[in-house]
Each structure stands twice: as C-alpha cells, then as structure tokens.
mmCIF file of C-alpha atoms in Angstrom:
data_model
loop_
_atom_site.group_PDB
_atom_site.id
_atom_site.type_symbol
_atom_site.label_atom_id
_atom_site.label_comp_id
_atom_site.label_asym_id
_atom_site.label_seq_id
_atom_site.Cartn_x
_atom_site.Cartn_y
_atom_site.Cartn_z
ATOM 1 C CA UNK A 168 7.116 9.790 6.589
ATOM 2 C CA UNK A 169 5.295 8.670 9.522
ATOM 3 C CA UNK A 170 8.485 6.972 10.983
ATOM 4 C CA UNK A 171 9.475 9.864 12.510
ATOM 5 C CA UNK A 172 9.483 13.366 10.434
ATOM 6 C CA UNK A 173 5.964 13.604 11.903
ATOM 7 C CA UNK A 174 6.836 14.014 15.073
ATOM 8 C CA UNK A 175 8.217 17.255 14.657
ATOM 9 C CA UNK A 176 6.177 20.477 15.636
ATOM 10 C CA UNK A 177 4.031 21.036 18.390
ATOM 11 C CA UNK A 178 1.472 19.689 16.072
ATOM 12 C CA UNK A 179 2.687 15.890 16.814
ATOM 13 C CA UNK A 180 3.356 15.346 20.683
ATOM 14 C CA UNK A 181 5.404 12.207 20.873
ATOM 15 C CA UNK A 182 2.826 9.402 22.262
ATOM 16 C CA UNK A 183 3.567 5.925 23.014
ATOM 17 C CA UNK A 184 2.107 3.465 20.415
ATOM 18 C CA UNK A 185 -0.717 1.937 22.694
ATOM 19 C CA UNK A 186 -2.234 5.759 23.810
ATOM 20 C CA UNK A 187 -2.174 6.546 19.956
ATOM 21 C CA UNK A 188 -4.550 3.626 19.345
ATOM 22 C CA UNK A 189 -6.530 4.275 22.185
ATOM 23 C CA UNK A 190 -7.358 7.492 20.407
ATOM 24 C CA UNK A 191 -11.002 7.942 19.559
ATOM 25 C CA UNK A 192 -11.629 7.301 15.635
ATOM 26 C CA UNK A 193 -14.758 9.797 15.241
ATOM 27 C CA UNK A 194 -15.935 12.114 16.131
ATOM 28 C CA UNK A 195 -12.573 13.885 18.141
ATOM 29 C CA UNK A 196 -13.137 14.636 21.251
ATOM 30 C CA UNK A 197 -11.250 17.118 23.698
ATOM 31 C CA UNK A 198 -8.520 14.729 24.659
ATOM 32 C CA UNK A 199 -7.752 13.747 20.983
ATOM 33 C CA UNK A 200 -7.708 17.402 20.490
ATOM 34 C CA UNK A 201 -5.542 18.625 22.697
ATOM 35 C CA UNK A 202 -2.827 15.779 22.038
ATOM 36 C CA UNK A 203 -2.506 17.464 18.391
ATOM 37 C CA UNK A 204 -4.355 20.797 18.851
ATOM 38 C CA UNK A 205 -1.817 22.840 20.202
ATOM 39 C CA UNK A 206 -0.428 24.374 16.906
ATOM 40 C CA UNK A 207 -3.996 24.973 16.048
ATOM 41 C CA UNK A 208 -5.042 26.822 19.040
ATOM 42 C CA UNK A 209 -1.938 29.100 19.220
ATOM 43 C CA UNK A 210 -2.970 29.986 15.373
ATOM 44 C CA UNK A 211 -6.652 30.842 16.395
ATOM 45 C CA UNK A 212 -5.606 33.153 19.089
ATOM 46 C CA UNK A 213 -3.040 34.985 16.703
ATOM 47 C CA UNK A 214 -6.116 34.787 14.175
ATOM 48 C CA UNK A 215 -8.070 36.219 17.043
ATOM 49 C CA UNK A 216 -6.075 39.304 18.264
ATOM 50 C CA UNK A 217 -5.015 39.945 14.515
ATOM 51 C CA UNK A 218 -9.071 39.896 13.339
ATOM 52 C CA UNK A 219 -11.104 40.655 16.759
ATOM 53 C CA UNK A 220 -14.341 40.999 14.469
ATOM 54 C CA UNK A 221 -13.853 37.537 12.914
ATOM 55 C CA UNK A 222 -16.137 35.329 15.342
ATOM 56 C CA UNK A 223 -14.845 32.025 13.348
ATOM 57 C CA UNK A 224 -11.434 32.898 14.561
ATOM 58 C CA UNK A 225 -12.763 32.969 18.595
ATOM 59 C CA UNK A 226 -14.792 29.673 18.226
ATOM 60 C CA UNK A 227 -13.325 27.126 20.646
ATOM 61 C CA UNK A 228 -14.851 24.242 18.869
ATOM 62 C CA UNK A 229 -12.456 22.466 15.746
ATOM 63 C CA UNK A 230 -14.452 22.791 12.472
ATOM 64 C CA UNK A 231 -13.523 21.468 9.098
ATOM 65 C CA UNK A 232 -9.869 22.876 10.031
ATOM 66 C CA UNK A 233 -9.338 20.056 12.279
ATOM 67 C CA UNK A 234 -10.222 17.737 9.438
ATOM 68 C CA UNK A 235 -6.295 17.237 8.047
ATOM 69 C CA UNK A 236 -5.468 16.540 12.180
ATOM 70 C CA UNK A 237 -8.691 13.875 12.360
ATOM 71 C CA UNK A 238 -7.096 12.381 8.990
ATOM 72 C CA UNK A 239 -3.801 12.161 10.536
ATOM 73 C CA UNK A 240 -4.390 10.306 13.491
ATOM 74 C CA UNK A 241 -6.406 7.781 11.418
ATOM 75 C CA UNK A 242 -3.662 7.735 9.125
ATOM 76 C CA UNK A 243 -1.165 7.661 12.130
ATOM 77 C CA UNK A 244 -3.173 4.735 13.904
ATOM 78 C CA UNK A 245 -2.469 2.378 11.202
ATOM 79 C CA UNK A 246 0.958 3.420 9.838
ATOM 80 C CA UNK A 247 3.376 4.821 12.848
ATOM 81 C CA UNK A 248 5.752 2.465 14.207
ATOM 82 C CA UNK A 249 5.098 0.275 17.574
ATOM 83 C CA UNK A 250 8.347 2.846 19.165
ATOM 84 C CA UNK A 251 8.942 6.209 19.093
ATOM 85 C CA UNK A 252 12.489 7.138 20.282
ATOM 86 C CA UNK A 253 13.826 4.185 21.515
ATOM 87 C CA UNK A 254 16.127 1.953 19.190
ATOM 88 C CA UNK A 255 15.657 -1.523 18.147
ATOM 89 C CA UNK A 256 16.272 -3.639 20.973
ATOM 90 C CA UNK A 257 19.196 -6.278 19.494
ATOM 91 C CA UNK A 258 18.074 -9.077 18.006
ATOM 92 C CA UNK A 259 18.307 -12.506 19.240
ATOM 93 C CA UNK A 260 17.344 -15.636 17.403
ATOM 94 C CA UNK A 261 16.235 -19.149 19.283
ATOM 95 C CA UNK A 262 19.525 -20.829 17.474
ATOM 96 C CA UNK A 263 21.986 -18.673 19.989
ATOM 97 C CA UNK A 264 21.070 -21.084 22.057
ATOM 98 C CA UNK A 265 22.661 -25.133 22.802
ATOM 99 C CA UNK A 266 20.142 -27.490 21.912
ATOM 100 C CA UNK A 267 17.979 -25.057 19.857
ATOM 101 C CA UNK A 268 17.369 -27.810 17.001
ATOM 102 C CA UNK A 269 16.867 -30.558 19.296
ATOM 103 C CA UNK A 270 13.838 -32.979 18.209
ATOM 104 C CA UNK A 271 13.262 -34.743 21.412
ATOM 105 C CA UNK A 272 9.878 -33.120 22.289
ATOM 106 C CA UNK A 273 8.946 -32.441 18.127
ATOM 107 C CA UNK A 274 9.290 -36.322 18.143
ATOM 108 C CA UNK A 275 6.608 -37.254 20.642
ATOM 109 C CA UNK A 276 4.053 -35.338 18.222
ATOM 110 C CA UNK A 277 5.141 -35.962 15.100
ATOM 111 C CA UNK A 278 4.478 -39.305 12.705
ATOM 112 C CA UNK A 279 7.505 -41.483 12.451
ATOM 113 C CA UNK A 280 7.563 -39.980 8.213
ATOM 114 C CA UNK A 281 8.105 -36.763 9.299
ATOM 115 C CA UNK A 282 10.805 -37.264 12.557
ATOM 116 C CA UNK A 283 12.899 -39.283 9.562
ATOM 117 C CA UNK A 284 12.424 -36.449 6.958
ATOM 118 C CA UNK A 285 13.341 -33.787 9.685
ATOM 119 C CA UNK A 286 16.626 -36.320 11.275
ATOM 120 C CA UNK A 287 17.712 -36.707 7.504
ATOM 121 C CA UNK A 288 18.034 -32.790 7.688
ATOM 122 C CA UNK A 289 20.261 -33.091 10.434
ATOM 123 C CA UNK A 290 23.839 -32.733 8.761
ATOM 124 C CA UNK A 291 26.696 -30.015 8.914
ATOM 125 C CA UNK A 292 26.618 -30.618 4.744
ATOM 126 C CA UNK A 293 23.296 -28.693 4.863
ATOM 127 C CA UNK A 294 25.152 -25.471 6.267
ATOM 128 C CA UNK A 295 28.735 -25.221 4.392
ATOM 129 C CA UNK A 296 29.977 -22.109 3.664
ATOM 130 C CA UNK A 297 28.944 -21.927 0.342
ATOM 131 C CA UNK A 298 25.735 -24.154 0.273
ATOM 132 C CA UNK A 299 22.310 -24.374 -0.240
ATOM 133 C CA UNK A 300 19.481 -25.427 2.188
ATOM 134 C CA UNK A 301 17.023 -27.714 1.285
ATOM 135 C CA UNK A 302 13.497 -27.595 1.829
ATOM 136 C CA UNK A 303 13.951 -30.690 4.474
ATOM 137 C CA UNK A 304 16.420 -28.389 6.488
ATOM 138 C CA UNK A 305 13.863 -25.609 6.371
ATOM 139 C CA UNK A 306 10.920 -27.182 7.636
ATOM 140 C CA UNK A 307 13.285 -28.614 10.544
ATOM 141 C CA UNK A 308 14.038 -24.767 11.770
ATOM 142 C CA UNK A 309 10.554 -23.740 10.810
ATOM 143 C CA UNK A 310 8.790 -26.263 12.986
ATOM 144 C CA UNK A 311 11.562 -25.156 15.906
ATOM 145 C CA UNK A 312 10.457 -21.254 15.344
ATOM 146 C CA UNK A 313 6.225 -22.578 15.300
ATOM 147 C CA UNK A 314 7.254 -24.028 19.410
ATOM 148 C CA UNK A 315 8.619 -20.403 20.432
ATOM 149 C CA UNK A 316 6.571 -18.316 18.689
ATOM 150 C CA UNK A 317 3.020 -19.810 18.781
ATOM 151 C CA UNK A 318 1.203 -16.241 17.637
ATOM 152 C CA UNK A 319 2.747 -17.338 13.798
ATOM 153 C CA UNK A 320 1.344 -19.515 11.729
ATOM 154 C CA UNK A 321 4.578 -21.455 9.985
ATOM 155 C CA UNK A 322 4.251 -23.378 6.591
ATOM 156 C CA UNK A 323 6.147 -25.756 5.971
ATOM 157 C CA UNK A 324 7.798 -25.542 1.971
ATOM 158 C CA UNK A 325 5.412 -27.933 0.156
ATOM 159 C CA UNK A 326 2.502 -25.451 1.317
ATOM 160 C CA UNK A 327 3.083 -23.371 -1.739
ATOM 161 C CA UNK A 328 5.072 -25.494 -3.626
ATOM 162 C CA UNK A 329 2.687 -28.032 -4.108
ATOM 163 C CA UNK A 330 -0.460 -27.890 -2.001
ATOM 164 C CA UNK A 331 -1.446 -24.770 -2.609
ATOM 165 C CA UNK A 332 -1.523 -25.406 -6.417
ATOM 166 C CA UNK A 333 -3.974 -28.269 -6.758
ATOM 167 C CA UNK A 334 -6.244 -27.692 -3.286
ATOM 168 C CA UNK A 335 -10.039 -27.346 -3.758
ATOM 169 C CA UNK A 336 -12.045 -24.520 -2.353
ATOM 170 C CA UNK A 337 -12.986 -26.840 0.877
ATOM 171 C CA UNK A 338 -9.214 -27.741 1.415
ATOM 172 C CA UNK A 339 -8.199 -23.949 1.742
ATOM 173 C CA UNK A 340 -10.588 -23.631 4.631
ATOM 174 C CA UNK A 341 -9.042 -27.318 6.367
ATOM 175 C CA UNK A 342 -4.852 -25.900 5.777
ATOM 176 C CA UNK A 343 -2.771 -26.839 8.733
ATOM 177 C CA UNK A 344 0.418 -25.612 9.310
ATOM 178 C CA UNK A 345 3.711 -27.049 10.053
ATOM 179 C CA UNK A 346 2.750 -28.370 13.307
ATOM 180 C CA UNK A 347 -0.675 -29.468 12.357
ATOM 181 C CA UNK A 348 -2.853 -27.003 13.650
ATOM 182 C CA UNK A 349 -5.339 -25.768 11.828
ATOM 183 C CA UNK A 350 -5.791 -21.996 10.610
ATOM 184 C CA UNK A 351 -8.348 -20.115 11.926
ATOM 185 C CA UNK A 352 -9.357 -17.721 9.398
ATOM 186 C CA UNK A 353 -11.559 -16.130 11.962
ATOM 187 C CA UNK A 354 -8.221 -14.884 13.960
ATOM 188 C CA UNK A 355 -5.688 -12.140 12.563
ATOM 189 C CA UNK A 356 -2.720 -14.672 13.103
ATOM 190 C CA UNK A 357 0.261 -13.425 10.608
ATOM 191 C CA UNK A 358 1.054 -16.136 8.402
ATOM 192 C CA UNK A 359 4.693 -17.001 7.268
ATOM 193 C CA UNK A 360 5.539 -19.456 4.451
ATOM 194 C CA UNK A 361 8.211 -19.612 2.276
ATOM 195 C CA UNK A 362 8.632 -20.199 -2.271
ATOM 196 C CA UNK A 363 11.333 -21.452 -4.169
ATOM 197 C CA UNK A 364 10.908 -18.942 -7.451
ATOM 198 C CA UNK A 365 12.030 -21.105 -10.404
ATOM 199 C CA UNK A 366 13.506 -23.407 -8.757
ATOM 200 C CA UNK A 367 16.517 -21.311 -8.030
ATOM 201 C CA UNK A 368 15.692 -19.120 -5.130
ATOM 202 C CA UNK A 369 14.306 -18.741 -1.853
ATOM 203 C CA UNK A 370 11.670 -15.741 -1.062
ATOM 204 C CA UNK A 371 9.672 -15.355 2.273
ATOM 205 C CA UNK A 372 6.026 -14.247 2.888
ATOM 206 C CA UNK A 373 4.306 -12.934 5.763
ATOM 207 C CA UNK A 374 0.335 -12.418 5.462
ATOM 208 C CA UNK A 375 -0.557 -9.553 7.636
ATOM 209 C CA UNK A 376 -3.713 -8.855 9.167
ATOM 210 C CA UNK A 377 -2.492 -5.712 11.580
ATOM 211 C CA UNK A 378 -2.465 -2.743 11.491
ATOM 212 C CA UNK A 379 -2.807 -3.305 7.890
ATOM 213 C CA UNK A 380 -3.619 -6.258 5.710
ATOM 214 C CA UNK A 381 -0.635 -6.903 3.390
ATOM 215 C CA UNK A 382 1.103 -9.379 1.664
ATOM 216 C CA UNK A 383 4.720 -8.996 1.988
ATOM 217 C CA UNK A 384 7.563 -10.453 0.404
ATOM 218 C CA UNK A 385 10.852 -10.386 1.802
ATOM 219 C CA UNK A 386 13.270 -10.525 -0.800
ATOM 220 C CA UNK A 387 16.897 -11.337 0.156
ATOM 221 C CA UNK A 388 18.646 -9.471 -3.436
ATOM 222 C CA UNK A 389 16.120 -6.360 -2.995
ATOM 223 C CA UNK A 390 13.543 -4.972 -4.899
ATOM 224 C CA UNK A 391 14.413 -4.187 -8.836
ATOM 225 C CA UNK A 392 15.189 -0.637 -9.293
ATOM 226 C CA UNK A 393 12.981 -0.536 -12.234
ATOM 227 C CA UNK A 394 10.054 -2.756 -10.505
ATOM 228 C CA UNK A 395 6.866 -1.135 -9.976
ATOM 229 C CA UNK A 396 4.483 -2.663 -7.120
ATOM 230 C CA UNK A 397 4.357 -6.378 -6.827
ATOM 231 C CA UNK A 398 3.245 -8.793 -9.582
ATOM 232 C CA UNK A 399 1.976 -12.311 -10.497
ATOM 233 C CA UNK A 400 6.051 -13.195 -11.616
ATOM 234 C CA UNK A 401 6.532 -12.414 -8.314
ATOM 235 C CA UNK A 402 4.277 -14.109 -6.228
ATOM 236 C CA UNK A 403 3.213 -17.339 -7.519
ATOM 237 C CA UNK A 404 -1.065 -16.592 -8.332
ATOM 238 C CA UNK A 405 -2.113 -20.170 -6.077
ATOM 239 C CA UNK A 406 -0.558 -17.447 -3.349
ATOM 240 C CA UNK A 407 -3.050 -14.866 -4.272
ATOM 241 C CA UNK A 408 -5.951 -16.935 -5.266
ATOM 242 C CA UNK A 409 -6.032 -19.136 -1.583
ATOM 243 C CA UNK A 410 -5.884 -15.529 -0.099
ATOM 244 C CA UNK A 411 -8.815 -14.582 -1.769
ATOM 245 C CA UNK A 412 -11.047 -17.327 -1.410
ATOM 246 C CA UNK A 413 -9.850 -17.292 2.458
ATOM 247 C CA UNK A 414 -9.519 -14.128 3.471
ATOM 248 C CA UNK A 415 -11.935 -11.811 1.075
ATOM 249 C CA UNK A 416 -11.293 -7.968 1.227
ATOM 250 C CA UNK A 417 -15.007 -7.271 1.069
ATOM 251 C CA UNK A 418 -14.950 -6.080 -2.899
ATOM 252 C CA UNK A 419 -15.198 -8.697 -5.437
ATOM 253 C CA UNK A 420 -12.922 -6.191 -7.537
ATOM 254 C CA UNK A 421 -10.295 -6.192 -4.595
ATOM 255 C CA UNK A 422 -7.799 -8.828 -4.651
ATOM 256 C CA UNK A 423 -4.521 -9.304 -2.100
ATOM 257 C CA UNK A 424 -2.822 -8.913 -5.422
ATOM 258 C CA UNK A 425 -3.161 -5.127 -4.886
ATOM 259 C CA UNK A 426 -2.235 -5.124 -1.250
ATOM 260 C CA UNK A 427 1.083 -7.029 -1.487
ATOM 261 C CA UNK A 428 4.491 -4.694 -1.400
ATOM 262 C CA UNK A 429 8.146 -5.384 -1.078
ATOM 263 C CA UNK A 430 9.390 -5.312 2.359
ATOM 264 C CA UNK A 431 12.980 -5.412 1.046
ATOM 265 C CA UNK A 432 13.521 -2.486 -0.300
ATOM 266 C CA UNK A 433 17.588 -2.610 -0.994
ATOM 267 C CA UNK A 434 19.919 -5.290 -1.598
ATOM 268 C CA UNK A 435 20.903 -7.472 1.682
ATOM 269 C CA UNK A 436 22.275 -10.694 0.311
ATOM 270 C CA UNK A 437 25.673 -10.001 -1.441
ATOM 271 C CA UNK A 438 26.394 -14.054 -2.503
ATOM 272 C CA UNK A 439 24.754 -16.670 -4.233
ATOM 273 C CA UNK A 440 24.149 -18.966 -1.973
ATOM 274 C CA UNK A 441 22.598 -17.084 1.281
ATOM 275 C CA UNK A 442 18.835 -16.795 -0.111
ATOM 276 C CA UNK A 443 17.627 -19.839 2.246
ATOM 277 C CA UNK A 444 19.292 -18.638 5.477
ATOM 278 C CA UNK A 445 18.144 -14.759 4.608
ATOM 279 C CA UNK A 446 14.658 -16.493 4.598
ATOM 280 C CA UNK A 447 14.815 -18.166 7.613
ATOM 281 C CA UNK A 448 16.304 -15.120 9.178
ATOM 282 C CA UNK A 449 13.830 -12.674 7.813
ATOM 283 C CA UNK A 450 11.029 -15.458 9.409
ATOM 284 C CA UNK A 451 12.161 -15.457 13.056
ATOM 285 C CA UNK A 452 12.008 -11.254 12.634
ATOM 286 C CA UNK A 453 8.957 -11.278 11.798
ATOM 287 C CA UNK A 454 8.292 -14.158 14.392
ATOM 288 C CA UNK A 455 9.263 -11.506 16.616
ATOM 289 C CA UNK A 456 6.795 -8.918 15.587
ATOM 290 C CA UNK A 457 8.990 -6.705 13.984
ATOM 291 C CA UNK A 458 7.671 -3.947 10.992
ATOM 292 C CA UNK A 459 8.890 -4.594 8.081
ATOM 293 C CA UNK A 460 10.355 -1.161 7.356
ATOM 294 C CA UNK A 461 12.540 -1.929 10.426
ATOM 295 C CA UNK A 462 13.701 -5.759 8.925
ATOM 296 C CA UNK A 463 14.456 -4.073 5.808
ATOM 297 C CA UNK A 464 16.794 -1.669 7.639
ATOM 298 C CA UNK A 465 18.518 -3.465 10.383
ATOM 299 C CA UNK A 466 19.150 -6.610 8.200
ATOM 300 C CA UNK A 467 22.111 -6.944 6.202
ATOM 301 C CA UNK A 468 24.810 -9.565 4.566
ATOM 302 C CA UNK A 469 27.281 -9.920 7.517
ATOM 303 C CA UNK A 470 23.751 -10.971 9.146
ATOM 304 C CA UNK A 471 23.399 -13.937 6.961
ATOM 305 C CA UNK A 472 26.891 -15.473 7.643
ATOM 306 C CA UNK A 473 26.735 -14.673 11.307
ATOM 307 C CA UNK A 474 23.139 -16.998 11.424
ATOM 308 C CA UNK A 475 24.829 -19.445 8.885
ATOM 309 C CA UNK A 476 27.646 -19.946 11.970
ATOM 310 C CA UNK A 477 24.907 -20.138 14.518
ATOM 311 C CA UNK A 478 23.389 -23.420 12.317
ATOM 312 C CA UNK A 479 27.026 -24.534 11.702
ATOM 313 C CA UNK A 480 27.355 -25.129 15.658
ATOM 314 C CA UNK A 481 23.547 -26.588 16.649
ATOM 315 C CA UNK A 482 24.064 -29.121 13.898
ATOM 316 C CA UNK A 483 27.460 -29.876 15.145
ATOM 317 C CA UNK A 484 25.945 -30.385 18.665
ATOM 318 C CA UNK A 485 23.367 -32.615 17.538
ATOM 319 C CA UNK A 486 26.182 -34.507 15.697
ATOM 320 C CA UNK A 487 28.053 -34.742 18.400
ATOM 321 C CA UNK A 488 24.700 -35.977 20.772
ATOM 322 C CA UNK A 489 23.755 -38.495 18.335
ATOM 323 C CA UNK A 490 26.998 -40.180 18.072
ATOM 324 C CA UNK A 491 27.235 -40.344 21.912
ATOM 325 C CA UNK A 492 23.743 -41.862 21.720
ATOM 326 C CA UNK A 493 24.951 -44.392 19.267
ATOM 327 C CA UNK A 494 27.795 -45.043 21.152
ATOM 328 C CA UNK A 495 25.740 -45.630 24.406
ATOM 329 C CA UNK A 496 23.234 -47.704 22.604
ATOM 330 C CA UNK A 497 25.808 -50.402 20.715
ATOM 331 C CA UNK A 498 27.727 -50.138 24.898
ATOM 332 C CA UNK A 499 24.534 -51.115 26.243
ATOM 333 C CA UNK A 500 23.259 -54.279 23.740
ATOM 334 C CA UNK A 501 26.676 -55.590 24.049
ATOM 335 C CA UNK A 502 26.741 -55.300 27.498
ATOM 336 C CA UNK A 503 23.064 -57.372 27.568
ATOM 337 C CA UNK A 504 24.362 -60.128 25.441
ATOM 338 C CA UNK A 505 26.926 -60.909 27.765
ATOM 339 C CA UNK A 506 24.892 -61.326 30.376
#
C-alpha cells in the first residue's frame, strides 16, 4: 500500500509529491539513486566487508538489483498520494456560502429554456428531509460547481441518460458540457457526469486522465461484498462505448471497460433517499481534486444530511430574494400607473 506503508525504511525517504514526479523515468541516475539507495548501499558495504573477494559486492554502480527500486518509483509516480504526512485539509463546498445558487450571471449566458428549467428547480420541496432530487435540481448545482471549478468538465443528467445513447460517431467528438463548452479530447480534463441506474438511483462518474486513466464510479451504498471489478450492469455500455470511440487506449482489444473501479469501497449512505445529494457531494470532491481513495474515506452519512441543510438554506435565500423581487416589481408598476 503505497498510501503510506511504503514510506517506511530507509529505503523510502519521504518526498513531496511534485520532487517524486520530477524523478527521472529511465535510465536512474545518481540523484534518483540516492533518494532510495540508501538501504542498498549500506547492504553492499556489509556485502563488501563480509566477502572482500566478491568484486560485484564493491561495484558502486546499481545493476539489475536496483531494478525492484527503478520499478518502484515508476510504480510510485503514478500511484502515491498528492500528500505525504499532512491530513486532509477540511472540506468546504461553494454552497457554505449566501448566494451560492444564485442565477443572476448563469442567466446572461444561458437560453431563456434553460434559465426556466433551472428557476423551476428553485424550491425548498426539492430538498425535504426525506426527498429526492430531480435531475432539474441537479443540473442547477452542477452548472454552479462548472463556474468555480473550470478544470472539470460537468454533464448535465440527460448526457447519459439520453444523449449518449442515440449520438453518432461525429456527435461524440462535438459533446458540450453543461455550460456549453465543448470537450477537448486533446486535453486531460477529468470529466464528471452523473446516471440514474434503473430509474431508482443516483451514481456519479469521474473520467480520469491523471496519473492514471480510470473510470470511476462513486457509489453512495458501497461496493457489493461479493462484486468483482466493475461491469456493464454497472455502468450503462453508451458510457463505455463514447469512451472508446473518444478517448482510445491504443489496443483495439483494450476497452475503458477494463480500467473502470469502484471508488466507494464501503457503505456511506445509510437512508433511502440521500443517493442524489451523495452525488452531488462526491462531484464537488472531486471538483476539488481529491483521490478517490481519500473521498471514499473521509465521506460518510452525517456528510449527506449536513450538505442536504446547506441546500435547505440557499434555496430558502433565493425564496426569500425572489419574493422581495416580486414584491418590488408589483410596488413599482403600481406606483407607474398612478402616475
């Protein structure tokens, strides 16, 4: 476990993330060397004074021996976490804050059809204690996360729902996201979407390009005990087939099928009715660049309800505002007709 058990030993010299991918890849040189090399060395010169005839054990240069270190910074380079000792830094979503859902500069951009779809998502009924969210309600703090966090592609819900299922070959390569911009498949821009499985319940996905390319799905009720890997009754095949014809792995025989995985590993939602907001949680984390290993452990129920509050008072405020604007508006016509 890369997350930490191999930093122990004089073998592994704590590094921050950046000077571990500055490393060379091949062949090592003497600084990659020494920043793993100690170990070896200090069993050479035993070697050395316990066999003084064995020239091997005197040679300064790192032969096939150094082969498992070489392997292990490669290995390191992609799968070691961006910290080392330091703890999560707390999280802190965009909807902490007063005015958060606000659609006053969305509105200037987007066609009267959508400002109406997005202002008829605008209700406290969306966020009750016990309900659902709708895909309208979604999109709304989907296209708010797309503003702050402009390194994420966001799709909006009808991406996989419906588009995905009947677009040609040439319409994969035109996709916009929920602000309209188009994808550039040329860039290593996650992607995050989410799918309603069956109609019943809300999963996210993240397409990542870096370190690794995987397709991850965030699961709010865990991965099955008895599940194996990832398959197609997981992740809708439209899903894997756009990523495919998009985003080729280089062998025909390869397919993103193979590098999808479960970033939800135990159970975090404990109701039956939190699935939407885990999703839109689990988003903004990984809006925020965080592993997934550290999403799946630093996410939990207690979570969910906290960031179903958090919605519960922006869409009171933006009650609250629009009434005062109505109330402004009818003040100010009858105020004109008097006149």
């Amino acid at each position: 476990d890369l997350r930490g058990a191999a930093l122990k030993g004089d073998a592994y010299a704590p590094v921050p993330w950046e000077t571990a991918l500055s490393l060379p890849r091949s062949p090592p040189s003497s600084s990659s060397r020494s920043l793993g090399a100690t170990a070896m060395r200090k069993r050479r010169l035993q070697q050395a004074k316990d066999n003084p005839g064995d020239s091997s054990s005197n040679s300064s240069e790192v032969t096939d021996e150094g082969l498992p270190l070489v392997v292990t910074v490669r290995l390191a380079r992609c799968k070691m976490p961006y910290r080392w000792r330091e703890p999560l830094p707390p999280f802190v979503s965009i909807l902490n804050h007063v005015g958060a859902l606000h659609l006053d500069s969305d509105a200037r951009r987007l066609d009267h059809a959508t400002v109406t779809v997005l202002r008829r998502a605008l209700s406290s009924d969306e966020v009750q204690d016990e309900s659902w969210l709708s895909s309208s309600f979604i999109d709304l703090v989907l296209s708010r996360y797309a503003r702050r966090y402009p390194n994420v592609h966001f799709m909006p819900v009808e991406f996989a729902a419906f588009r995905l299922k009947t677009m040609q070959t040439v319409d994969m390569f035109q996709a916009t996201d929920i602000l309209g911009q188009r994808i550039d498949y040329n860039m290593r821009k996650p992607v995050v979407f989410l799918a309603n499985i069956a109609n019943m319940h809300w999963n996210l996905f993240r397409v990542q390009h870096w370190p690794l390319k995987e397709l991850q799905l965030f699961e709010p009720m865990g991965k099955p005990a008895t599940r194996h890997g990832v398959s197609l009754r997981y992740i809708p095949k439209h899903i894997i087939h756009w990523l495919d014809t998009v985003w080729p792995l280089g062998s025909e025989a390869e397919s993103w099928l193979f590098r999808s995985c479960s970033a939800i590993t135990t159970q975090h939602q404990l109701t039956g009715f939190d699935c939407g907001v885990a999703c839109i949680l689990y988003a903004e984390k990984c809006a925020q660049g965080l592993m997934k290993e550290d999403i799946d452990d630093s996410t939990k129920q207690s979570d969910f309800t906290q960031f179903r509050q958090d919605l519960q008072r922006r869409l009171s405020e933006l009650e609250s505002l629009d009434a005062s604007l109505a109330e402004a508006t009818v003040a100010g016509s009858g105020g004109g007709g008097g006149g």
